[in-house]
Every structure is written in structure tokens, then in C-alpha cells.
Coordinates of C-alpha atoms in Angstrom, one line a residue:
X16 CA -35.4 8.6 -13.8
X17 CA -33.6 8.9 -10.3
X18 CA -30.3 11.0 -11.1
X19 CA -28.0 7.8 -9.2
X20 CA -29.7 5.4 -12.0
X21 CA -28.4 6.9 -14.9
X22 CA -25.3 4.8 -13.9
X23 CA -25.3 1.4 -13.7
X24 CA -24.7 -0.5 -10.8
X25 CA -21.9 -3.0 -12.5
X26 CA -20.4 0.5 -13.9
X27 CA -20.4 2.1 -10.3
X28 CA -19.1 -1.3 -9.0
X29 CA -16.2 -1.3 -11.6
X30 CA -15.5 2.3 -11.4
X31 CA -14.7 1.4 -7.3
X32 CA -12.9 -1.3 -8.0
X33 CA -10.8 1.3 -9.7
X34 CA -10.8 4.1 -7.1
X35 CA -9.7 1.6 -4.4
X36 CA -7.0 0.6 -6.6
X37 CA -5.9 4.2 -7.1
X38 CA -6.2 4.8 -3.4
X39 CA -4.0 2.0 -2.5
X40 CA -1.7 3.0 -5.4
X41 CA -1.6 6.7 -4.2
X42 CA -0.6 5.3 -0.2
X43 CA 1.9 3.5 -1.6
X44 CA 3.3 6.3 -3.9
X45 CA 3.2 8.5 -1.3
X46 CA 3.6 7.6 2.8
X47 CA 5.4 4.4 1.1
X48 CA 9.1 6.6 0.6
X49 CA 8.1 8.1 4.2
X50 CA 8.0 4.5 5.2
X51 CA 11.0 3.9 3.6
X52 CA 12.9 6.3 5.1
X53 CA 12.2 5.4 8.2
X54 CA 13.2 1.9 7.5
X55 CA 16.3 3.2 6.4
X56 CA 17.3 5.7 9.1
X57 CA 19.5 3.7 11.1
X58 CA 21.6 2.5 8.0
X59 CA 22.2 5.7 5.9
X60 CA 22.1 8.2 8.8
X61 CA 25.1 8.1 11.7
X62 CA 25.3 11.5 13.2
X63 CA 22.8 13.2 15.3
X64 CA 22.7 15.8 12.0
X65 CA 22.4 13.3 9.3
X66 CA 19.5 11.6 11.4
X67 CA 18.2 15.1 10.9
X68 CA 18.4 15.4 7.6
X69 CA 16.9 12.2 6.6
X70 CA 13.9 12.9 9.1
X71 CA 13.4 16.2 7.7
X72 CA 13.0 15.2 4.6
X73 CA 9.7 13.4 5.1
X74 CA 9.1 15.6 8.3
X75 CA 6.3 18.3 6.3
X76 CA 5.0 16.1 4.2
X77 CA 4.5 12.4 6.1
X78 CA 1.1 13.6 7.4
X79 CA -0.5 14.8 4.3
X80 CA 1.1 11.5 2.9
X81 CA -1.1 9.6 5.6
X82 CA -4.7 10.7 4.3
X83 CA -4.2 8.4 1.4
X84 CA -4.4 5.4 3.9
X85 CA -7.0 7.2 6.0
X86 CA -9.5 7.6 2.5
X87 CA -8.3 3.9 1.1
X88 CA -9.5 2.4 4.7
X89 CA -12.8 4.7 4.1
X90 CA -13.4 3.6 0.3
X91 CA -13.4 -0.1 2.0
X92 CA -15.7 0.4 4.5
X93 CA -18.2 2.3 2.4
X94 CA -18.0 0.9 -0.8
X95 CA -17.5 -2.9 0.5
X96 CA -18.8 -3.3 3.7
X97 CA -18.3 -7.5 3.4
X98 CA -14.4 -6.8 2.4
X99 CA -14.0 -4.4 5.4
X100 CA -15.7 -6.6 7.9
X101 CA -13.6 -9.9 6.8
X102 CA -10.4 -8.3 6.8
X103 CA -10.4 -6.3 9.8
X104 CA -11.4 -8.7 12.1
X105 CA -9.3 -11.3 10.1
X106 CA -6.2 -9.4 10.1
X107 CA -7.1 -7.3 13.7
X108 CA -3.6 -8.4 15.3
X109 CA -1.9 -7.7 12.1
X110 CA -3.7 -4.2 11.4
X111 CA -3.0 -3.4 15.3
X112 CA 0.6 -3.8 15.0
X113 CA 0.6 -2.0 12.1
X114 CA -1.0 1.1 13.8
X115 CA 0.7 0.8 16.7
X116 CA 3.8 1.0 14.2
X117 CA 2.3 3.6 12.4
X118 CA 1.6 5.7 15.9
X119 CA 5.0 5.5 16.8
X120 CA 5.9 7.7 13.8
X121 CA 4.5 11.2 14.9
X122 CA 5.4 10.7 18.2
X123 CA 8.9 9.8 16.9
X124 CA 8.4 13.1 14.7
X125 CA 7.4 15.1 17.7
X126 CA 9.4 14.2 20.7
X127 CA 12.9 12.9 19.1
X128 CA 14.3 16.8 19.4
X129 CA 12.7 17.9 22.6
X130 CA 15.7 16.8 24.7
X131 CA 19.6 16.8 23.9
X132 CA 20.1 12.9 24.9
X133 CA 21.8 10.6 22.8
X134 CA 19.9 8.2 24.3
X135 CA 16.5 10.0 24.2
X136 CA 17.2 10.6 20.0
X137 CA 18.4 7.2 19.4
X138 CA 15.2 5.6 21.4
X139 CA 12.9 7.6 19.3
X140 CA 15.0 6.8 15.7
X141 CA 14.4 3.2 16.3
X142 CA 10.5 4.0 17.1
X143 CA 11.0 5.9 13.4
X144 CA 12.3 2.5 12.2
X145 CA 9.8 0.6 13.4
X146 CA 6.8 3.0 12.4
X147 CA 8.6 2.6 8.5
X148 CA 9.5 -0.9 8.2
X149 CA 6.9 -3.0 10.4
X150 CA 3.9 -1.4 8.1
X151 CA 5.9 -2.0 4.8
X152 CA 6.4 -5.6 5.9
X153 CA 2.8 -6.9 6.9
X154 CA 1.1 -4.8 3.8
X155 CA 2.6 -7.5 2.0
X156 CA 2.2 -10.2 4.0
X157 CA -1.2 -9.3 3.9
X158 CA -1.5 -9.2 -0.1
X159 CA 0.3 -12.5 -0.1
X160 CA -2.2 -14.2 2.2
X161 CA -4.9 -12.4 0.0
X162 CA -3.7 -14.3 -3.3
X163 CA -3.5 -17.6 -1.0
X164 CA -7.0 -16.9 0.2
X165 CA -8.4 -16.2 3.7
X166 CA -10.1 -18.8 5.9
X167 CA -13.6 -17.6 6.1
X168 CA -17.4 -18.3 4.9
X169 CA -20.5 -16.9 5.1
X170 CA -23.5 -17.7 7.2
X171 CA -26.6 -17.8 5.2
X172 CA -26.9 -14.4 7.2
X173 CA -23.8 -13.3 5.6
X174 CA -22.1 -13.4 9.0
X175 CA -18.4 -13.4 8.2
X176 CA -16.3 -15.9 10.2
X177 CA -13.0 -16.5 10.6
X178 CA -11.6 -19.5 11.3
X179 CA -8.7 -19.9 14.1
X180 CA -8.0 -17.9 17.2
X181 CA -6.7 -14.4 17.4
X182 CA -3.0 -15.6 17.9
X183 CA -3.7 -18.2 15.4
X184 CA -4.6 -15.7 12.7
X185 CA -1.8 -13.6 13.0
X186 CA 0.8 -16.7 12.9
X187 CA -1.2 -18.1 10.1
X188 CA -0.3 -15.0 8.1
X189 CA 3.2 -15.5 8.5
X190 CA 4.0 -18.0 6.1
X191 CA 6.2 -18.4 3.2
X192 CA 4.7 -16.9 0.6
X193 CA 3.2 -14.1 2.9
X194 CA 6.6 -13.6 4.0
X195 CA 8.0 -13.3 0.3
X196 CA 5.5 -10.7 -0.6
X197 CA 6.3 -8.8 3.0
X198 CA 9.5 -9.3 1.8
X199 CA 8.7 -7.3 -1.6
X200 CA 6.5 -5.0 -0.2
X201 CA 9.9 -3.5 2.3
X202 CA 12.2 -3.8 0.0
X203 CA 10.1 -2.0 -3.1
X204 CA 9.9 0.5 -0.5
X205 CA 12.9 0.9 1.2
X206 CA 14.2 1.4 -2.8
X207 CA 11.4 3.8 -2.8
X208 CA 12.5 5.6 0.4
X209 CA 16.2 5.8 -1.1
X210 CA 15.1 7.2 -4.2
X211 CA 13.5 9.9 -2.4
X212 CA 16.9 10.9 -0.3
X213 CA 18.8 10.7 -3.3
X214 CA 16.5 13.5 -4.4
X215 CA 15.7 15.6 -0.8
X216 CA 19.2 15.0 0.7
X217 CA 22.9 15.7 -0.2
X218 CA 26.4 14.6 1.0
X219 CA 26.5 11.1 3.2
X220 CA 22.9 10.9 3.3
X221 CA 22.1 10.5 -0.3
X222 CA 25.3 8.5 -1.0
X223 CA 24.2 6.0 1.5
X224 CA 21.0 6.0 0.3
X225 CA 21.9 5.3 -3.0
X226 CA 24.0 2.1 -2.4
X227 CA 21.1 0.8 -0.2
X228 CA 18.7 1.0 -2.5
X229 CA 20.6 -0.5 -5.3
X230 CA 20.5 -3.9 -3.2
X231 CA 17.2 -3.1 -2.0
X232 CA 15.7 -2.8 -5.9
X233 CA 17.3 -6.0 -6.7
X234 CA 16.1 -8.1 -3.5
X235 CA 12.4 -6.6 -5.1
X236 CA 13.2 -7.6 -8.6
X237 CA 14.2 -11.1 -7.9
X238 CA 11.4 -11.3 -5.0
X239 CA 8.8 -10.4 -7.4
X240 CA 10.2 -12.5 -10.2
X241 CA 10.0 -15.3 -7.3
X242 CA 6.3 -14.7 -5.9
X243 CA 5.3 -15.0 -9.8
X244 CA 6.8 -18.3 -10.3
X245 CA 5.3 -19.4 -7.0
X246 CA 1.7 -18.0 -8.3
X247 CA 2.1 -20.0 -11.2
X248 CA 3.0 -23.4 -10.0
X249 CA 2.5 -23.6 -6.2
X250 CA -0.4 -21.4 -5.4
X251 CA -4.0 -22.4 -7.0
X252 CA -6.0 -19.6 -8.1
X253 CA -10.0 -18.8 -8.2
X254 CA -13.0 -19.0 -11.0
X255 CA -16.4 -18.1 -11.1
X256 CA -18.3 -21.1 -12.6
X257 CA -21.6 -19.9 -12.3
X258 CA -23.0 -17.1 -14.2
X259 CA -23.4 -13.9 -11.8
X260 CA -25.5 -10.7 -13.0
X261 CA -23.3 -7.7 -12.6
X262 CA -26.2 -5.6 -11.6
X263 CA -27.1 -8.8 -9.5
X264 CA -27.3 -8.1 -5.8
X265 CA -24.4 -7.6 -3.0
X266 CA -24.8 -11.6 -1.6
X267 CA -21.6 -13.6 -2.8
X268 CA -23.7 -17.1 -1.7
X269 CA -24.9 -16.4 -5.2
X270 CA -22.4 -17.3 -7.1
X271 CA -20.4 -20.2 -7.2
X272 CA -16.5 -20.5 -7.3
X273 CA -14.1 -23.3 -7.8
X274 CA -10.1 -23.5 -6.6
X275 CA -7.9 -24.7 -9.2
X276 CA -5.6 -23.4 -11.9
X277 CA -3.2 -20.5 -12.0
X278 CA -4.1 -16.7 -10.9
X279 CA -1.6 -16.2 -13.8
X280 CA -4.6 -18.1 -16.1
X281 CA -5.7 -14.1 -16.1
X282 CA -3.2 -12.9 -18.4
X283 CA -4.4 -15.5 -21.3
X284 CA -7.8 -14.5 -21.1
X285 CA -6.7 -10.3 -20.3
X286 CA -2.9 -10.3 -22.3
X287 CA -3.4 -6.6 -22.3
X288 CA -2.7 -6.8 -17.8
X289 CA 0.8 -7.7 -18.1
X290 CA 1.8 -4.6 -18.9
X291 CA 1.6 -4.3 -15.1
X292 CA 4.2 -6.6 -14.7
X293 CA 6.2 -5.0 -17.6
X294 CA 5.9 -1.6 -15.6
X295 CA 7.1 -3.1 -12.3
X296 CA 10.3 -4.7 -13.8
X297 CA 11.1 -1.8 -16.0
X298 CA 10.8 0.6 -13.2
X299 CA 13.1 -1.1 -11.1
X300 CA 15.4 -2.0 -13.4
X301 CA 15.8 2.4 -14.4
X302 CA 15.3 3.3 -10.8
X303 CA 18.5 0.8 -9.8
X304 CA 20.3 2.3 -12.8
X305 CA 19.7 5.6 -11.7
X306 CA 20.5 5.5 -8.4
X307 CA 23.7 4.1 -9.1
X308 CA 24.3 6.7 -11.6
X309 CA 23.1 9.2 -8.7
X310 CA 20.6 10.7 -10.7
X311 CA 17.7 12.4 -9.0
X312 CA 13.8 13.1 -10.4
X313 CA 14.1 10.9 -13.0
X314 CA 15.5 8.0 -10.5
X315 CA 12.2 8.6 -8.0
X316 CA 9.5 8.7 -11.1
X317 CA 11.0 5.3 -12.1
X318 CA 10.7 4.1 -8.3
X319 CA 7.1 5.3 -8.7
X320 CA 6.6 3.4 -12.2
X321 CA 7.6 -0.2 -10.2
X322 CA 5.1 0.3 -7.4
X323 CA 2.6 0.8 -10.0
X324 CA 2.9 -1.7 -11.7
X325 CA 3.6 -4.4 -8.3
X326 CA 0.6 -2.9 -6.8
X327 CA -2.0 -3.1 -10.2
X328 CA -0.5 -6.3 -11.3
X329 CA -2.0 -7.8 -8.1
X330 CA -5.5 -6.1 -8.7
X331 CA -5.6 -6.9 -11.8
X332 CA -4.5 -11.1 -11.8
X333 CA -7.0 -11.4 -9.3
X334 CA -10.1 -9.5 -10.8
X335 CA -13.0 -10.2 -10.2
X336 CA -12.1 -11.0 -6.9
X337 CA -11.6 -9.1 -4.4
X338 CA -11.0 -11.2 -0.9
X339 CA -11.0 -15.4 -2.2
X340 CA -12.1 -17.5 1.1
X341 CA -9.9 -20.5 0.7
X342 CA -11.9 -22.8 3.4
X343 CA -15.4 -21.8 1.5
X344 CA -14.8 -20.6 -1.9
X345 CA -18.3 -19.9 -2.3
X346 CA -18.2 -17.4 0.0
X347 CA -15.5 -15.3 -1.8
X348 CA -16.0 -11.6 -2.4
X349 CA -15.8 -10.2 -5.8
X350 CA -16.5 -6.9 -7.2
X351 CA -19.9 -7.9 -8.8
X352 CA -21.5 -8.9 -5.6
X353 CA -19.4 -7.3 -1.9
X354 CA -20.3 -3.9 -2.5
X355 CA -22.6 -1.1 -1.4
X356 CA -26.1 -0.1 -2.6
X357 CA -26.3 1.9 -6.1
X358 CA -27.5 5.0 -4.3
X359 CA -24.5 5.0 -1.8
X360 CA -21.5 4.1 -4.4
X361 CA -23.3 7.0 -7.1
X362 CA -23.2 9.4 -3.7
X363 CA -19.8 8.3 -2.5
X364 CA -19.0 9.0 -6.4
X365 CA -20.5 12.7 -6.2
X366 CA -18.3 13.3 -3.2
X367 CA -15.2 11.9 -5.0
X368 CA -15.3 13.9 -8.2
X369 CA -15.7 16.9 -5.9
X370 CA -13.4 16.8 -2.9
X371 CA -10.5 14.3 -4.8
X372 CA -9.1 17.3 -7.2
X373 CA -9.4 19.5 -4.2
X374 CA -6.8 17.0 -2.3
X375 CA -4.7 16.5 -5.7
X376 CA -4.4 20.4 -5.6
X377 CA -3.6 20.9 -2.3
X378 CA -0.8 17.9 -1.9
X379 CA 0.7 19.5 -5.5
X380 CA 1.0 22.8 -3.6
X381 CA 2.5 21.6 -0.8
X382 CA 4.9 19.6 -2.4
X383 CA 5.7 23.2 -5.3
X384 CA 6.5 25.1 -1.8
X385 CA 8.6 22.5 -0.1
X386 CA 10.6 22.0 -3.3
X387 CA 14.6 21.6 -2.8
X388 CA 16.8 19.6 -0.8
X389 CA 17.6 19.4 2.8
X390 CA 20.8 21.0 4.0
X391 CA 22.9 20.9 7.2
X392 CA 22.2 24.3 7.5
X393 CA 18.8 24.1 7.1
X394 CA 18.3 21.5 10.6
X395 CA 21.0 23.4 12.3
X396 CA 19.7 26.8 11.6
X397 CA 16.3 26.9 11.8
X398 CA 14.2 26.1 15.0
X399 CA 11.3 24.7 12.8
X400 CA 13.3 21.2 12.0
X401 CA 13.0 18.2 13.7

């Protein structure tokens, strides 16, 4: 038997679902409180030094933060090649803005302290602004007009296409309930963001922080509670009604799908999923408490808890599906029939289980050494701040 056989295809398929979930999860977890700070840094920061301090907080570690968008991007396009090529070229205005947003932020990182301006700084803290809050904001627009469903179909090539012109998608994906889930998506982050200055920074800083994110977890809390209601009476969800192999091949045109019902329909036939929602509302409920009570590690693993569970309770409502089409439901990707050869997801695997500890290790390191807060001292003093 061929080594890559003696796991299953609907095994490997499930076991990527997964991965991409935890690669999501672990972009959120981490560049999301860089984000967040930057989103913040105009509102808890009002000297040149406490601009500083909230900067250097997220200045050694926003890069290494990155990779976890750079490997969730690479997990789409090799394990679902269908899901990458609808998306992209779906969402291209959206994902442009979102890395032009996102180039801003190392230029911001880079440049802000070559020069003694005021004005020089302060253009470059509002580029930091807008590299932290413009990405927070359409990654959840996007995830709201992924629950909607996309306008798209499949050729009986499998040619993807997209319905509307370019401006026309990126309007389309401003609308209500894509807005409310942009609207989640920031604010779960900028409480995210806050938890980690109540943690890095001291004095001003972290008090400011503190009350910002207290609002900011309840705007998340009550936006999420909202965006659930809406998913169960205003937004129809997806079913398979045909029977599809899991070991079947990668051509969605094989299956057939009906609209109609409730996403939240999932959660009679899977109770044990909302625990997901359970984690999201307990962690922001202790993360609000504890930044009002101005406690520290405790307060950031709770913030960590809430994106968890917001992020999984959206894979997991929507399982199997992966990208619904809402003008051709037919054509909607799942995870039994969008992805990859066996040979390339067992290989992809292979490389995983190898190199995934090795970046686990390495960010744990990095985070051991750079342990301990930010001072005044520390940006004033030392040459190597930003």
C-alpha cells in the first residue's frame, strides 16, 4: 500500500478543515491584539512617549505574529484550490485594501522615529491606525458575507464566476449584516488589543486601555448576541440533499444543495458545537471583568478564550460548508468535495507535523525572552525602540 493511502481521503479532508481553522484561529490570537493596538493608538496614547509605548509593545513581535496569516492564505491555496480561487478574485478589492492596510504597518513601524516631526510621527500613527483597524473590519465583513453566501457558480469546467463588477463586489460586501460582523470582528479585537496593553504597558497607557476595552467587549458581546439572532431568523442557511461520498471526488457539481432553514439548525443535529458560543460569551464577559478590575494575564487568556470561540462557532455552524454560492447553490464548496488530491493534502500533512512545532517553539521563545512590560525608560533609553 502507498504510504499517503493509509489515510483516508475524508480523514485528510476533515483533518484540513481543522488545520485551517487553527490557522485562522492562531492569526486572530496573535497579529489580532497587534491589530488592535493599532486601532487603538490614537485613543489611549497622547504623547509622542506614550505613542511609543503602545507601539513598542507589538513592535518585536507583530512580524512573527504575521506568518500565521501568511501559512492560513497558504493552507487555502493548497489544500482548496476552488475556495482560494472564488474568494480571491471575489473579494480582490476587499483583500487589496486589506494589504495595502496591512503594508502600511511596517512602514509605520520603520519610518515613524526616523525624523523628530510632530507631523512626520503623527502621519505615520494614523497609517498604524489604519494598518490595525481597516483589516479587523473587512475580516468580518468578509465572514459575514460568507454565512450570507457569495454570488458565484461553476462552469461545468469548474470555472468560478463571480457575478457583478469589481466595484460592484466590494460594495456588495458592505451590507448590513457584513457590516455587523465587521463590526464584531474590530471590536473583539480592539478588546483584544486592550487586554494586551493592560498586560505590556503601565501608567496612562494601560489605564486607557482598560476603559476602552471595557466598551469595546461589550459592543462585541451585544454584536455577537445580534448577528446570532439575525442567523436565526433573517439569514437562510444551506443543506446537502443529495448523498455525497466523502472519499468522492473534488467536483462540488456533484452534490446537490438546497437554501432554506437556519445555519443555527446545526446545533440540533451537533448540540455538542455550542460550546463555541458558550466560550465566546464567557470569555468576554471575564475579560471585561478583568480589565475593569485591571488585572493582567488572566484578563488576555480570557480575551483569547472569546476569539476562540467567535472564530470556531462560525466553522463549526457552517460545516460542511466551506464557501455557500447564494446565486447557484449547487455550486457551493464544502469540505468533502473543494479540496486537493490525497497525495498533496497527506504531503502538505507530512510537512505540517514537521515544521508546525518548530514555529510553536520558536514564537514560545520569543515571546519567554521579550517577557515584561514596556517602560518610559525603556523607549527613552534605548536606541533599539521605535
Amino acid at each position: 500500500m502507498i504510504l499517503h493511502e493509509l489515510i483516508s481521503l475524508d480523514l485528510l479532508r476533515l483533518v484540513w478543515w481543522l488545520l485551517l481553522g487553527v490557522l485562522l484561529t492562531g492569526f486572530a490570537l496573535t497579529d489580532g491584539f497587534d491589530m488592535g493596538v493599532g486601532a487603538l493608538l490614537p485613543f489611549v496614547a497622547r504623547t509622542d512617549t506614550e505613542r511609543r509605548i503602545a507601539i513598542n509593545t507589538i513592535g518585536p513581535v507583530w512580524e512573527g505574529n504575521q506568518v500565521w496569516f501568511i501559512l492560513g492564505g497558504g493552507a487555502i491555496f493548497a489544500a482548496w484550490p476552488p475556495l482560494y480561487a472564488v474568494s480571491f478574485s471575489g473579494f480582490y478589492l476587499a483583500m487589496f485594501l486589506v494589504l495595502a492596510a496591512l503594508i502600511l504597518r511596517p512602514v509605520g513601524f520603520k519610518y515613524r522615529s526616523k525624523r523628530e516631526s510632530a507631523a512626520w510621527r503623527s502621519g505615520w500613527d494614523w497609517a498604524l491606525f489604519v494598518g490595525g483597524a481597516v483589516p479587523a473590519l473587512l475580516f468580518g465583513v468578509a465572514v459575514g458575507n460568507v454565512l450570507q453566501g457569495v454570488p458565484f457558480h461553476l462552469t461545468n469546467a469548474l470555472m468560478p464566476i463571480y457575478e457583478g463588477g469589481a466595484l460592484g463586489k466590494l460594495f456588495g460586501l458592505l451590507n448590513p449584516f457584513g457590516l455587523l460582523a465587521g463590526v464584531v470582528s474590530l471590536s473583539m479585537l480592539l478588546m483584544h488589543g486592550a487586554a494586551w496593553l493592560g498586560l505590556k504597558a503601565e501608567g496612562p497607557v494601560a489605564a486607557r486601555a482598560r476603559r476602552f476595552g471595557t466598551v469595546a467587549g461589550i459592543v462585541a458581546a451585544a454584536g455577537y448576541a445580534l448577528a446570532g439572532l439575525w442567523l436565526a431568523f433573517g439569514i437562510e442557511g444551506y443543506r446537502i440533499t443529495s448523498d455525497v461520498p466523502a472519499n468522492g471526488p473534488s467536483n462540488p457539481l456533484y452534490s446537490t444543495v438546497e437554501r432554506g432553514g437556519s445555519w443555527l439548525m446545526a446545533y440540533a443535529d451537533r448540540p455538542w458545537i455550542a460550546l463555541a458560543p458558550l466560550c465566546a460569551f464567557l470569555g468576554i464577559a471575564m475579560a471585561v471583568r478583568g480589565l475593569r478590575a485591571g488585572r493582567e494575564v488572566t484578563t488576555f487568556l480570557w480575551s483569547k478564550l472569546a476569539i476562540v470561540g467567535i472564530v470556531s462557532s462560525v466553522g463549526l455552524t457552517m460545516f460542511p460548508f466551506i464557501l455557500p454560492s447564494s446565486s447557484a447553490p449547487d455550486s457551493s464548496l464544502t469540505v468533502w468535495d473543494a479540496s486537493s488530491s490525497q497525495t498533496t493534502l497527506f504531503v502538505m500533512l507530512v510537512a505540517t507535523a514537521i515544521f508546525m512545532p518548530l514555529i510553536l517553539a520558536y514564537t514560545a521563545w520569543v515571546y519567554k525572552v521579550l517577557w515584561g512590560k514596556v517602560t518610559e525608560e525603556d523607549v527613552t533609553g534605548s536606541g533599539h525602540s521605535y
